[in-house]
Amino acid sequence: MIDLSNYELVWPADLFIAEGNHIAASGRRDWMSRAQWLLTEAFQGSSACSDFDDLPTEAPKSDDPWGQPAPNAWGQARVLTQHAWFRELIDRATEIRQFTEPRPYWPQRKAVTSPAAPARPDSVRLGFARLITELEGKGYLVEHFGEECVDVDEVLPDPAEVLELRLGIGQLWPLKPQEWDEDTFFGLVEVFHDLVSRPRDRSYHNWNQCGWHHQEFHTGPARVLYRWRLNRLLAGAGLHYRLADEGEDQGRLVAVTDDARADLVHRVLAVADPDIQQRTAHAIALYRGRGAAIEEKRSAIIALAGILEERRDLIRAELGKPDDGALFMIANKFEIRHRDASQQEDYDPAFLDWIFWWYLATVELTTTLAGRQQANG
């Protein structure tokens, strides 16, 4: 077995597994260069890539070229090949520890220096700029910004114009985080989510020290990595926003909720019915959008109440009449679905948060009940 103690992932394990499996399943003759690039990106330092390079390249004597090496005549396992090593690394990726910042050094542990202060807004923006610079150097912006080559005489796109076309703000490249206001910063956070794409392959151009050229771009893995890195940055700074991982507002900044509510959103969005999924995703996007006001939250509740109204017979069958009416009494009586003189309107806006999560959980409940009815015929 591989000794994993010297390896640290700087990617989420699920993303490394997905990209590793893509290489393993491709059957390409150049799989080794692709694996080397993945190991360079996904792991802290060069240990994993160096260990891979030191292994023999010949395939094991097995019908499955990605299988474990066959034992020799004495029952001893042969030396791992690159195939088998890479396959085992993918299969055991969840056992590999995540890279973290270094533990406190002697002066911090002995309180010789003052403890680290919470990240300031300007330091968060600097961290974001460093992230974008890192991704640019790894070819993640080549699809939109282009890539220079000494053998190709062409005018590359102006990154400032690319950003201005999307944000309507000029002179944003090169990045100058010290000049951004909050709206510009958050706008760039969302824009780069849509611009990044991961090159799954690269080649080195020796002529005149031209450097690495990247190819075969894919937005999916790049955006997963970008959201993961960016959300860790925002969380470390204590900012109460994160890039949504799923839903209609994927890649847009949304208000942070606790883990239980985040799990509820994930389960509700996994519904099989495309109509219910779309309507629920729209309601969630309305509710959790950055700066969502009372009207947006009220609209989100109305959308969920509409789904429950359609399932009223199901609710009545499970709860019995008149208990089903309790689900709709608040939406109908408290100036949410209908707005007239008979309704209560003097209540704390925090009430909308409670009713939204209650209704969202009820949508999930009714989906479960409907599935149970279908299963029982």
XYZ file of C-alpha atoms in Angstrom:
377
model
C 0.000 0.000 0.000
C 1.040 3.585 -0.616
C 2.289 5.572 2.365
C 0.000 8.617 2.287
C 1.565 10.378 5.270
C 3.724 12.684 3.128
C 0.880 13.904 0.920
C -1.484 16.838 1.441
C -4.347 17.763 -0.859
C -4.945 21.392 -1.792
C -8.083 20.349 -3.699
C -11.313 18.884 -2.335
C -10.942 15.102 -2.379
C -14.086 14.586 -4.480
C -12.724 16.816 -7.239
C -9.379 14.997 -7.295
C -11.206 11.658 -7.489
C -13.379 12.863 -10.381
C -10.468 14.250 -12.396
C -8.308 11.213 -11.609
C -11.047 8.840 -12.726
C -11.401 10.830 -15.944
C -7.722 10.215 -16.707
C -7.939 6.541 -15.729
C -11.017 5.942 -17.896
C -9.771 7.837 -20.942
C -7.347 5.148 -22.132
C -5.163 7.843 -23.694
C -1.543 7.090 -24.466
C -0.511 10.421 -22.946
C -2.238 9.692 -19.639
C 1.039 10.029 -17.698
C 1.546 13.697 -18.590
C -2.061 14.396 -17.637
C -1.592 12.567 -14.341
C 1.577 14.552 -13.615
C -0.285 17.815 -14.226
C -3.140 16.726 -11.952
C -0.718 15.753 -9.173
C 1.090 19.070 -9.554
C -2.174 20.952 -9.130
C -3.995 18.901 -6.516
C -1.183 18.290 -4.012
C 0.875 20.581 -1.843
C 4.514 20.504 -2.883
C 6.094 18.044 -5.285
C 6.189 14.823 -3.232
C 3.287 13.088 -4.956
C 4.447 13.993 -8.447
C 8.047 12.977 -7.684
C 6.956 9.603 -6.286
C 4.861 9.015 -9.408
C 7.784 9.893 -11.697
C 10.082 7.435 -9.880
C 7.865 4.435 -10.579
C 8.273 2.096 -13.572
C 5.945 2.761 -16.489
C 5.334 -0.753 -17.792
C 1.820 -2.023 -17.277
C 1.229 -4.874 -14.813
C 0.509 -8.342 -16.176
C -3.216 -8.171 -15.752
C -6.250 -8.002 -17.960
C -7.022 -4.704 -16.294
C -4.206 -2.185 -16.987
C -5.416 -0.139 -14.000
C -5.470 -3.097 -11.619
C -3.058 -3.996 -8.854
C 0.212 -5.656 -9.931
C 0.069 -9.435 -10.079
C 2.162 -11.380 -7.531
C 5.342 -13.084 -8.604
C 6.101 -16.807 -8.357
C 6.811 -16.490 -4.612
C 3.510 -14.771 -3.900
C 5.183 -11.401 -3.348
C 3.683 -8.257 -4.863
C 5.721 -6.765 -7.633
C 6.846 -3.159 -7.477
C 3.957 -0.794 -8.108
C 3.763 0.647 -11.572
C 2.557 4.161 -12.284
C -0.824 2.706 -13.313
C -1.393 0.867 -10.048
C 0.011 3.670 -7.862
C -2.226 6.278 -9.475
C -5.271 3.993 -9.213
C -4.644 3.396 -5.500
C -4.138 7.106 -4.872
C -7.539 7.836 -6.431
C -9.251 5.065 -4.475
C -7.785 6.262 -1.155
C -8.071 10.007 -1.756
C -10.484 10.490 1.141
C -7.738 9.242 3.493
C -5.314 11.989 2.440
C -5.232 14.954 4.795
C -6.097 18.415 3.579
C -3.378 21.039 3.509
C -3.761 23.659 6.210
C -1.772 26.718 7.093
C 1.258 25.962 9.301
C 0.568 25.485 12.999
C 1.663 28.367 15.257
C 5.419 28.791 15.574
C 7.338 29.298 18.801
C 6.713 33.057 19.183
C 2.958 32.613 18.668
C 2.762 29.637 21.012
C 4.701 31.491 23.696
C 2.684 34.688 23.182
C 5.844 36.598 22.297
C 3.845 38.180 19.480
C 0.243 39.281 19.517
C -2.323 36.736 18.271
C -3.385 37.009 14.685
C -6.177 39.517 14.180
C -9.224 38.710 12.051
C -8.657 39.277 8.365
C -9.367 42.856 7.281
C -11.400 43.561 4.139
C -8.296 44.685 2.255
C -6.418 41.475 3.152
C -9.340 39.398 1.864
C -9.203 41.266 -1.435
C -5.460 40.729 -1.621
C -6.025 37.016 -1.011
C -8.567 36.971 -3.821
C -6.137 38.724 -6.171
C -3.457 36.139 -5.319
C -5.917 33.338 -6.078
C -6.732 34.800 -9.496
C -3.022 35.281 -10.255
C -2.383 31.640 -9.313
C -5.198 30.369 -11.512
C -4.063 32.547 -14.395
C -0.566 31.055 -14.127
C -2.075 27.567 -14.331
C -3.956 28.350 -17.527
C -7.431 28.713 -16.030
C -8.111 31.981 -17.884
C -6.642 31.053 -21.268
C -10.034 30.463 -22.886
C -11.023 34.093 -22.337
C -7.684 35.916 -22.038
C -5.636 33.904 -24.530
C -2.049 32.695 -24.164
C 1.108 34.092 -25.739
C 3.350 31.975 -27.957
C 6.546 33.041 -29.708
C 5.481 31.110 -32.826
C 2.066 32.761 -33.117
C 1.616 36.374 -34.143
C -1.846 37.343 -32.950
C -3.495 40.028 -30.870
C -4.778 38.552 -27.637
C -8.002 39.707 -25.960
C -7.603 42.602 -23.523
C -8.546 41.215 -20.073
C -9.727 44.672 -18.982
C -12.193 44.709 -21.884
C -13.363 41.176 -21.098
C -14.135 42.219 -17.526
C -15.699 45.529 -18.543
C -18.008 43.764 -20.995
C -19.380 41.644 -18.144
C -19.305 44.080 -15.220
C -19.638 47.441 -16.934
C -16.618 48.736 -15.015
C -13.409 49.680 -16.814
C -9.735 49.395 -15.875
C -10.101 46.293 -13.691
C -7.023 44.529 -15.125
C -4.335 44.279 -13.902
C -6.065 43.607 -10.599
C -5.765 46.452 -8.091
C -7.556 45.246 -4.943
C -6.682 48.369 -2.977
C -8.900 50.377 -5.357
C -12.023 48.198 -5.177
C -15.157 49.101 -3.292
C -17.297 46.278 -1.936
C -19.573 46.018 -4.979
C -16.627 45.852 -7.380
C -14.925 43.176 -5.286
C -18.021 40.995 -5.035
C -18.716 41.532 -8.734
C -15.243 40.272 -9.638
C -15.717 37.269 -7.349
C -18.778 36.254 -9.382
C -17.339 37.125 -12.789
C -14.218 35.010 -12.398
C -16.391 32.065 -11.402
C -17.836 32.209 -14.920
C -14.458 32.758 -16.606
C -12.348 29.944 -15.172
C -11.854 26.643 -17.000
C -9.364 23.933 -16.095
C -6.836 22.782 -18.722
C -6.579 19.020 -18.372
C -3.370 18.952 -20.357
C -0.335 21.119 -21.017
C 2.872 20.942 -23.039
C 6.171 22.749 -22.691
C 7.351 24.871 -25.626
C 11.156 25.011 -25.493
C 11.741 27.470 -28.307
C 13.021 30.750 -26.924
C 11.867 29.633 -23.462
C 8.256 30.158 -24.490
C 6.931 28.116 -21.553
C 3.855 26.015 -20.850
C 0.911 25.928 -23.217
C -2.441 24.688 -21.908
C -5.209 22.842 -23.707
C -8.440 20.826 -23.302
C -10.382 23.225 -21.107
C -13.312 22.283 -18.891
C -15.420 24.691 -16.830
C -16.975 22.132 -14.453
C -13.913 21.132 -12.397
C -12.530 24.684 -12.516
C -15.692 26.138 -11.025
C -15.866 23.472 -8.326
C -12.291 24.304 -7.315
C -12.889 28.056 -7.553
C -15.966 27.928 -5.313
C -14.149 25.734 -2.799
C -11.112 28.015 -2.631
C -13.129 31.226 -2.627
C -15.583 30.070 0.054
C -12.703 29.085 2.334
C -11.255 32.563 1.826
C -14.562 34.279 2.656
C -15.195 32.046 5.671
C -11.714 32.712 7.034
C -12.413 36.427 6.826
C -15.701 36.082 8.681
C -17.754 37.339 5.723
C -21.317 36.053 5.757
C -21.485 35.230 2.060
C -20.495 32.248 -0.013
C -20.700 31.228 -3.645
C -23.674 28.928 -4.129
C -22.636 25.395 -5.094
C -25.923 24.433 -6.718
C -29.265 25.775 -7.784
C -30.372 28.606 -10.032
C -27.899 30.930 -8.294
C -24.853 28.645 -8.585
C -21.705 30.750 -8.684
C -23.429 33.783 -7.193
C -22.882 35.140 -3.691
C -25.583 34.100 -1.254
C -26.125 34.574 2.453
C -24.450 31.951 4.633
C -26.699 29.538 6.526
C -25.910 26.790 9.014
C -24.960 23.306 7.837
C -28.409 21.818 8.530
C -30.132 24.374 6.293
C -27.463 23.982 3.621
C -28.111 20.216 3.664
C -31.858 20.867 3.358
C -31.263 23.007 0.260
C -29.134 20.235 -1.254
C -31.806 17.591 -0.639
C -34.656 19.732 -1.973
C -32.742 20.562 -5.160
C -32.118 16.853 -5.772
C -35.813 16.237 -6.542
C -36.440 14.278 -9.750
C -39.426 16.309 -10.993
C -37.891 19.024 -13.245
C -40.825 21.423 -12.754
C -40.701 21.226 -8.959
C -36.903 21.416 -9.054
C -36.969 24.577 -11.170
C -39.605 26.300 -9.041
C -37.885 25.368 -5.802
C -34.500 26.501 -7.138
C -36.044 29.846 -8.115
C -37.535 30.291 -4.648
C -34.190 29.513 -3.009
C -32.380 31.946 -5.304
C -34.869 34.702 -4.446
C -34.537 34.096 -0.730
C -30.796 33.718 -0.281
C -29.569 36.279 -2.806
C -27.088 38.800 -1.473
C -29.093 41.732 -0.189
C -32.467 40.014 -0.648
C -35.144 42.401 0.621
C -38.571 41.708 2.113
C -40.235 41.574 -1.301
C -37.825 38.922 -2.601
C -38.290 36.823 0.530
C -42.064 37.164 0.333
C -41.978 36.075 -3.315
C -39.882 33.042 -2.370
C -42.452 32.005 0.235
C -45.304 32.471 -2.240
C -43.514 30.172 -4.714
C -43.144 27.445 -2.075
C -46.748 27.891 -0.911
C -47.840 27.333 -4.508
C -46.094 23.949 -4.566
C -47.725 22.962 -1.276
C -51.139 24.102 -2.504
C -50.804 21.715 -5.449
C -50.028 18.941 -2.969
C -52.917 19.772 -0.641
C -54.702 16.482 -1.271
C -51.524 14.619 -0.370
C -51.097 16.687 2.803
C -54.748 16.167 3.717
C -54.433 12.424 3.199
C -51.435 12.282 5.531
C -52.448 14.868 8.156
C -56.208 14.774 7.893
C -58.645 17.648 7.562
C -58.667 20.368 8.952
C -54.997 20.086 10.023
C -53.857 20.709 6.462
C -55.155 24.260 6.682
C -52.616 25.112 9.386
C -49.854 24.992 6.798
C -51.469 27.768 4.786
C -52.977 29.896 7.544
C -49.840 31.953 8.139
C -49.175 32.590 4.456
C -52.794 33.614 3.943
C -53.318 35.671 7.112
C -50.005 37.529 7.393
C -49.788 39.660 4.243
C -47.664 37.185 2.330
C -49.808 35.596 -0.385
C -52.646 38.139 -0.308
C -52.466 41.783 0.665
C -55.671 43.392 1.905
C -57.064 45.217 4.931
C -57.988 41.994 6.745
C -54.424 40.785 6.964
C -51.781 41.243 9.653
C -48.874 43.310 8.374
C -47.163 44.575 11.520
C -44.658 41.790 12.198
C -40.906 41.414 12.389
C -39.292 40.655 8.975
C -37.394 37.824 10.692
C -40.740 36.028 10.586
C -40.219 35.602 6.835
C -37.035 33.634 7.470
C -38.865 31.241 9.739
C -41.771 30.671 7.353
C -39.436 30.182 4.375
C -37.447 27.390 6.031
C -40.635 25.827 7.399
C -42.187 25.735 3.945
C -38.983 24.491 2.305
C -38.801 21.630 4.814
C -42.477 20.888 4.137
C -41.803 20.731 0.397
C -39.144 18.126 1.137
C -41.558 16.247 3.404
C -44.286 16.154 0.762
C -41.763 14.992 -1.851
C -40.867 12.090 0.448
C -44.534 11.265 1.038
C -45.298 11.385 -2.691
C -42.382 9.049 -3.385
C -43.631 6.661 -0.732
C -47.115 6.624 -2.262
C -45.705 5.877 -5.707
C -43.539 3.070 -4.331
C -46.585 1.470 -2.639
C -48.532 1.648 -5.886
